[in-house]
CSV table of C-alpha atoms and ligand atoms in Angstrom, one decimal:
chain,number,residue,atom,x,y,z
A,1274,MET,CA,-39.4,6.4,4.1
A,1275,PRO,CA,-38.6,2.8,2.8
A,1276,ALA,CA,-38.3,0.2,5.6
A,1277,VAL,CA,-34.5,-0.5,4.9
A,1278,GLU,CA,-33.7,3.1,5.3
A,1279,ILE,CA,-35.8,3.6,8.5
A,1280,SER,CA,-34.0,0.7,10.2
A,1281,LEU,CA,-30.7,2.0,8.8
A,1282,ALA,CA,-31.2,5.3,10.2
A,1283,ARG,CA,-32.4,3.9,13.7
A,1284,SER,CA,-29.2,1.7,14.1
A,1285,VAL,CA,-26.9,4.8,13.3
A,1286,GLN,CA,-29.0,6.6,15.8
A,1287,ALA,CA,-28.8,4.0,18.2
A,1288,SER,CA,-25.0,3.2,18.0
A,1289,PRO,CA,-22.9,5.5,20.5
A,1290,SER,CA,-20.7,6.5,17.9
A,1291,PHE,CA,-19.5,5.9,14.2
A,1292,LEU,CA,-16.0,6.2,15.1
A,1293,ALA,CA,-16.3,4.2,18.3
A,1294,SER,CA,-17.5,1.1,16.2
A,1295,SER,CA,-15.1,-1.1,14.4
A,1296,VAL,CA,-17.0,-0.7,11.0
A,1297,GLY,CA,-16.7,3.2,11.6
A,1298,ARG,CA,-12.8,2.9,12.1
A,1299,LYS,CA,-12.4,0.4,8.9
A,1300,VAL,CA,-14.3,2.8,7.0
A,1301,VAL,CA,-11.9,5.8,8.3
A,1302,MET,CA,-8.9,3.5,7.3
A,1303,ALA,CA,-10.2,2.7,4.0
A,1304,VAL,CA,-10.8,6.3,2.9
A,1305,SER,CA,-7.8,7.7,4.5
A,1306,GLY,CA,-6.0,4.8,2.8
A,1307,ILE,CA,-7.2,5.9,-0.6
A,1308,ILE,CA,-5.7,9.5,0.0
A,1309,LEU,CA,-2.4,7.9,1.1
A,1310,PHE,CA,-2.6,5.4,-1.9
A,1311,GLY,CA,-3.3,8.5,-4.1
A,1312,PHE,CA,-0.4,10.4,-3.0
A,1313,VAL,CA,2.2,7.6,-3.2
A,1314,THR,CA,1.2,6.9,-6.8
A,1315,VAL,CA,1.3,10.7,-8.0
A,1316,HIS,CA,4.8,11.2,-6.0
A,1317,MET,CA,6.0,8.0,-7.8
A,1318,ILE,CA,5.0,9.6,-11.1
A,1319,GLY,CA,6.5,13.1,-10.3
A,1320,ASN,CA,9.8,11.7,-9.2
A,1321,LEU,CA,10.3,10.1,-12.6
A,1322,GLN,CA,11.7,13.5,-13.7
A,1323,VAL,CA,14.9,12.6,-12.1
A,1324,TYR,CA,15.5,10.3,-15.3
A,1325,MET,CA,15.0,13.4,-17.2
A,1326,GLY,CA,17.6,15.4,-15.3
A,1327,ALA,CA,18.2,18.1,-12.9
A,1328,VAL,CA,16.2,20.9,-14.8
A,1329,PRO,CA,12.9,19.2,-14.8
A,1330,LEU,CA,13.2,17.7,-11.2
A,1331,ASN,CA,14.1,21.0,-10.0
A,1332,HIS,CA,11.4,22.7,-11.5
A,1333,TYR,CA,8.8,20.4,-10.5
A,1334,ALA,CA,10.0,20.6,-6.9
A,1335,ASP,CA,9.9,24.1,-7.1
A,1336,PHE,CA,6.4,24.1,-8.5
A,1337,LEU,CA,5.2,22.0,-5.5
A,1338,GLN,CA,6.7,24.5,-3.0
A,1339,HIS,CA,5.4,27.6,-4.5
A,1340,MET,CA,2.0,26.6,-6.0
A,1341,VAL,CA,-1.0,28.8,-5.1
A,1342,HIS,CA,1.6,31.5,-3.6
A,1343,GLY,CA,3.1,29.0,-1.2
A,1344,ALA,CA,-0.2,28.1,0.6
A,1345,GLY,CA,-0.6,24.8,-1.6
A,1346,ILE,CA,1.9,23.1,0.0
A,1347,TRP,CA,0.7,23.7,3.6
A,1348,VAL,CA,-2.9,22.5,2.4
A,1349,PHE,CA,-1.3,19.3,1.1
A,1350,ARG,CA,0.7,18.9,4.2
A,1351,ALA,CA,-2.1,19.3,6.4
A,1352,VAL,CA,-4.5,16.9,4.3
A,1353,MET,CA,-1.7,14.1,4.2
A,1354,LEU,CA,-1.1,14.6,8.1
A,1355,THR,CA,-4.6,14.2,8.9
A,1356,ALA,CA,-4.7,11.3,6.6
A,1357,ALA,CA,-1.8,9.4,7.8
A,1358,GLY,CA,-2.8,9.9,11.5
A,1359,LEU,CA,-6.3,8.7,10.9
A,1360,HIS,CA,-5.1,5.8,9.4
A,1361,ALA,CA,-2.5,4.9,12.1
A,1362,TRP,CA,-5.1,5.6,14.7
A,1363,ALA,CA,-8.0,3.5,13.4
A,1364,ALA,CA,-5.3,0.7,12.6
A,1365,ILE,CA,-3.9,0.8,16.2
A,1366,THR,CA,-7.1,0.7,18.1
A,1367,LEU,CA,-8.4,-2.1,15.7
A,1368,TYR,CA,-5.5,-4.2,16.1
A,1369,PHE,CA,-5.7,-3.9,19.8
A,1370,GLU,CA,-9.1,-4.6,20.4
A,1371,ASN,CA,-9.0,-7.6,17.9
A,1372,LEU,CA,-6.2,-9.1,20.0
A,1373,LYS,CA,-8.3,-8.6,23.1
A,1374,ALA,CA,-11.4,-10.1,21.6
A,1375,ARG,CA,-10.3,-13.3,20.0
A,1376,PRO,CA,-9.6,-16.5,21.8
A,1377,MET,CA,-6.1,-17.8,20.7
A,1378,GLY,CA,-7.7,-20.8,19.0
A,1379,TYR,CA,-9.3,-18.5,16.6
A,1380,ARG,CA,-6.4,-16.5,16.1
A,1381,ALA,CA,-4.3,-19.1,15.1
A,1382,GLN,CA,-6.9,-20.2,12.4
A,1383,GLN,CA,-7.2,-16.8,10.9
A,1384,LEU,CA,-3.3,-16.7,10.7
A,1385,GLU,CA,-3.1,-19.9,8.7
A,1386,ALA,CA,-5.8,-18.5,6.3
A,1387,ALA,CA,-4.5,-14.9,5.9
A,1388,SER,CA,-2.2,-14.2,3.2
A,1389,TRP,CA,1.6,-13.3,4.3
A,1390,ALA,CA,0.9,-9.6,3.4
A,1391,SER,CA,-2.2,-9.6,5.5
A,1392,ARG,CA,-0.4,-11.0,8.4
A,1393,THR,CA,2.4,-8.2,8.2
A,1394,MET,CA,0.4,-5.4,7.8
A,1395,PRO,CA,1.2,-3.8,11.5
A,1396,TRP,CA,4.9,-4.5,10.7
A,1397,THR,CA,5.0,-3.2,7.2
A,1398,GLY,CA,3.1,-0.2,8.6
A,1399,LEU,CA,5.5,0.6,11.4
A,1400,VAL,CA,8.3,0.2,8.9
A,1401,LEU,CA,6.4,2.8,6.7
A,1402,LEU,CA,6.0,5.1,9.7
A,1403,ALA,CA,9.9,5.1,10.4
A,1404,PHE,CA,10.6,5.6,6.7
A,1405,ILE,CA,8.3,8.7,6.3
A,1406,ILE,CA,9.8,10.4,9.5
A,1407,PHE,CA,13.4,9.5,8.0
A,1408,HIS,CA,12.3,10.6,4.6
A,1409,ILE,CA,11.0,14.0,5.8
A,1410,LEU,CA,14.2,14.7,7.8
A,1411,HIS,CA,16.3,13.6,4.9
A,1412,PHE,CA,14.8,15.6,1.7
A,1413,THR,CA,12.5,17.9,3.2
A,1414,THR,CA,14.5,19.5,6.1
A,1415,GLY,CA,17.7,18.1,5.1
A,1416,THR,CA,18.3,17.4,9.0
A,1417,VAL,CA,19.9,13.7,8.4
A,1418,HIS,CA,21.3,14.6,4.7
A,1419,PRO,CA,25.2,14.4,4.5
A,1420,ASP,CA,25.1,17.5,1.8
A,1421,PHE,CA,21.6,19.2,1.7
A,1422,VAL,CA,21.4,22.1,-0.6
A,1423,LYS,CA,18.1,24.0,-0.1
A,1424,GLY,CA,16.2,24.5,-3.5
A,1425,ASN,CA,18.3,21.7,-5.3
A,1426,ALA,CA,16.3,18.5,-5.1
A,1427,TYR,CA,18.1,16.8,-7.9
A,1428,HIS,CA,21.4,17.2,-5.9
A,1429,ASN,CA,19.7,16.0,-2.5
A,1430,PHE,CA,18.1,13.1,-4.4
A,1431,VAL,CA,21.4,11.9,-6.1
A,1432,THR,CA,23.8,12.6,-3.0
A,1433,GLY,CA,21.2,11.3,-0.2
A,1434,LEU,CA,20.7,7.9,-2.1
A,1435,GLN,CA,24.3,7.5,-2.9
A,1436,VAL,CA,24.8,6.5,1.0
A,1437,PRO,CA,24.7,2.6,0.7
A,1438,LEU,CA,23.0,2.0,3.9
A,1439,VAL,CA,20.6,4.9,3.1
A,1440,ALA,CA,19.6,3.1,-0.1
A,1441,VAL,CA,19.1,-0.1,1.3
A,1442,PHE,CA,16.7,1.3,3.8
A,1443,TYR,CA,14.8,2.9,1.2
A,1444,ILE,CA,14.6,-0.4,-1.0
A,1445,VAL,CA,13.5,-2.2,2.3
A,1446,ALA,CA,10.8,0.6,2.8
A,1447,GLN,CA,9.7,0.4,-0.7
A,1448,LEU,CA,9.3,-3.5,-0.4
A,1449,CYS,CA,6.9,-2.9,2.6
A,1450,LEU,CA,5.0,-0.3,1.0
A,1451,GLY,CA,4.5,-2.9,-1.8
A,1452,PHE,CA,3.2,-5.8,0.5
A,1453,HIS,CA,1.1,-2.9,2.6
A,1454,MET,CA,-0.4,-1.5,-0.6
A,1455,TRP,CA,-1.1,-5.2,-1.9
A,1456,HIS,CA,-3.2,-6.0,1.1
A,1457,GLY,CA,-4.4,-2.6,1.6
A,1458,VAL,CA,-6.0,-1.8,-1.6
A,1459,TRP,CA,-7.5,-5.2,-1.7
A,1460,SER,CA,-9.1,-4.9,1.9
A,1461,LEU,CA,-10.2,-1.1,1.6
A,1462,THR,CA,-12.2,-2.1,-1.7
A,1463,GLN,CA,-13.8,-4.8,0.3
A,1464,THR,CA,-14.6,-2.3,3.2
A,1465,LEU,CA,-16.0,0.0,0.8
A,1466,GLY,CA,-18.5,-2.6,-0.5
A,1467,TRP,CA,-16.8,-3.1,-3.8
A,1468,SER,CA,-16.7,-7.1,-3.2
A,1469,HIS,CA,-18.5,-8.9,-5.9
A,1470,PRO,CA,-17.7,-12.3,-7.6
A,1471,ARG,CA,-17.9,-10.5,-10.7
A,1472,TYR,CA,-15.2,-7.8,-9.5
A,1473,ASN,CA,-13.2,-9.6,-7.0
A,1474,LEU,CA,-10.5,-11.0,-9.7
A,1475,LEU,CA,-10.3,-7.4,-11.0
A,1476,ARG,CA,-9.7,-5.9,-7.5
A,1477,ARG,CA,-7.1,-8.6,-6.6
A,1478,ARG,CA,-5.4,-7.8,-10.1
A,1479,PHE,CA,-5.4,-3.7,-9.5
A,1480,ALA,CA,-4.0,-4.1,-6.1
A,1481,MET,CA,-1.5,-6.2,-7.3
A,1482,VAL,CA,-0.5,-4.1,-10.4
A,1483,MET,CA,-0.6,-1.1,-8.7
A,1484,ALA,CA,1.7,-2.5,-5.5
A,1485,VAL,CA,4.3,-3.9,-7.8
A,1486,LEU,CA,4.4,-0.7,-10.0
A,1487,VAL,CA,4.6,1.9,-7.3
A,1488,ALA,CA,7.3,-0.4,-5.1
A,1489,GLY,CA,9.2,-1.2,-8.3
A,1490,VAL,CA,9.5,2.3,-9.7
A,1491,ASN,CA,10.3,3.6,-6.4
A,1492,ILE,CA,13.0,0.8,-5.9
A,1493,SER,CA,14.5,1.8,-9.4
A,1494,TYR,CA,15.5,5.2,-8.0
A,1495,PRO,CA,17.9,4.2,-5.4
A,1496,VAL,CA,19.1,1.5,-7.6
A,1497,ALA,CA,19.7,3.9,-10.4
A,1498,VAL,CA,21.7,6.2,-8.1
A,1499,LEU,CA,23.9,3.2,-6.6
A,1500,THR,CA,24.5,2.0,-10.2
A,1501,GLY,CA,25.7,5.5,-11.4
A,1502,LEU,CA,22.6,5.6,-13.9
A,1503,ILE,CA,21.6,8.9,-12.4
A,1504,HIS,CA,24.6,11.1,-11.2
B,1245,HEM,C1,12.4,5.8,-3.7
B,1245,HEM,C2,11.2,6.4,-3.4
B,1245,HEM,C3,11.2,8.0,-3.0
B,1245,HEM,C4,11.8,9.0,-3.2
B,1245,HEM,C5,13.1,8.8,-4.3
B,1245,HEM,C6,11.3,10.1,-2.8
B,1245,HEM,C7,11.8,11.2,-3.0
B,1245,HEM,C8,11.2,12.4,-2.7
B,1245,HEM,C9,12.0,13.7,-2.6
B,1245,HEM,C10,13.1,14.3,-3.5
B,1245,HEM,C11,11.4,14.8,-1.9
B,1245,HEM,C12,11.6,16.2,-1.9
B,1245,HEM,C13,10.9,17.3,-2.8
B,1245,HEM,C14,11.1,18.6,-2.9
B,1245,HEM,O1,12.3,18.9,-2.7
B,1245,HEM,O2,10.4,19.5,-2.4
B,1245,HEM,C15,10.3,14.2,-1.3
B,1245,HEM,C16,9.3,14.5,-0.4
B,1245,HEM,C17,8.2,13.6,0.3
B,1245,HEM,N1,8.1,12.3,0.4
B,1245,HEM,FE1,9.0,10.9,-0.9
B,1245,HEM,N2,10.3,9.9,-2.2
B,1245,HEM,C18,10.0,8.4,-2.4
B,1245,HEM,C19,9.1,7.7,-1.7
B,1245,HEM,C20,8.1,8.0,-0.6
B,1245,HEM,C21,7.4,7.5,-0.2
B,1245,HEM,C22,6.7,6.1,0.0
B,1245,HEM,C23,6.4,8.3,0.9
B,1245,HEM,C24,5.2,8.0,1.7
B,1245,HEM,C25,4.9,6.8,2.1
B,1245,HEM,C26,7.0,9.5,0.5
B,1245,HEM,C27,6.6,10.5,1.1
B,1245,HEM,C28,7.0,12.0,1.0
B,1245,HEM,C29,6.4,13.2,1.7
B,1245,HEM,C30,5.4,13.2,2.8
B,1245,HEM,C31,7.4,14.3,1.4
B,1245,HEM,C32,7.5,15.7,1.9
B,1245,HEM,C33,6.5,16.6,1.0
B,1245,HEM,C34,6.3,18.0,2.0
B,1245,HEM,O3,5.8,18.3,2.8
B,1245,HEM,O4,7.4,18.9,1.4
B,1245,HEM,N3,8.0,9.6,-0.5
B,1245,HEM,N4,10.0,12.7,-1.6
């Protein structure tokens, strides 16, 4: 075995636990981040069918509910819940460890250097957590929906977003999603070792384009309902 591999194997054996190390939890955050990033991108594209009318959107929602004889949605939910839980756990534990470890002066310097999106990651993350809980109670269970009709995703979509305060919350949450993704995609590509002078501009552009695209299209939904474009 080459010397580098031997020393790597020894350091992995010597470390108490991969998940207890900050590098391990950063990898957990990056991998779960990729899963969540993939989901929001696919979800944004799927929802575009609302612009084609009630039949395509309801057909799509029906397909999601019944794929693999109804088991698919539960597998999907289990994967999403695990990814979101691990992502939040790694983020929260790393955040508090960093607070404890860094003297104030160093933190102040870091804050100056960091971009606005990176400094607000804990806050945009918390808004997203609140949004996801509200969103499931809104469109999946109908608990906080003013006129929920089971099996009619198009009706629920339109009547749900016709409430101005709810539409504004959706817009604010999507802005937070955009900022969170912008820094998150940049950061996870760094964690996974894709930082290289040749690719850094590409990484930066990819993170920005995806964040603007996903947040922008998602914001178009409540705006389209509020302006009567979708009714
Ligand atoms: C304006 C933006 C969004 C709109 C209009 C929207 C719309 C919808 C609709 C209509 C459903 C229900 C589909 C059905 O009846 O089967 C749904 C489900 C869901 N959405 Fe969104 N969504 C948006 C953004 C997001 C974002 C940003 C996230 C995550 C960060 C998200 C996470 C989910 C989840 C987890 C479900 C539940 C899937 C399930 O278990 O049934 N959505 N969304």
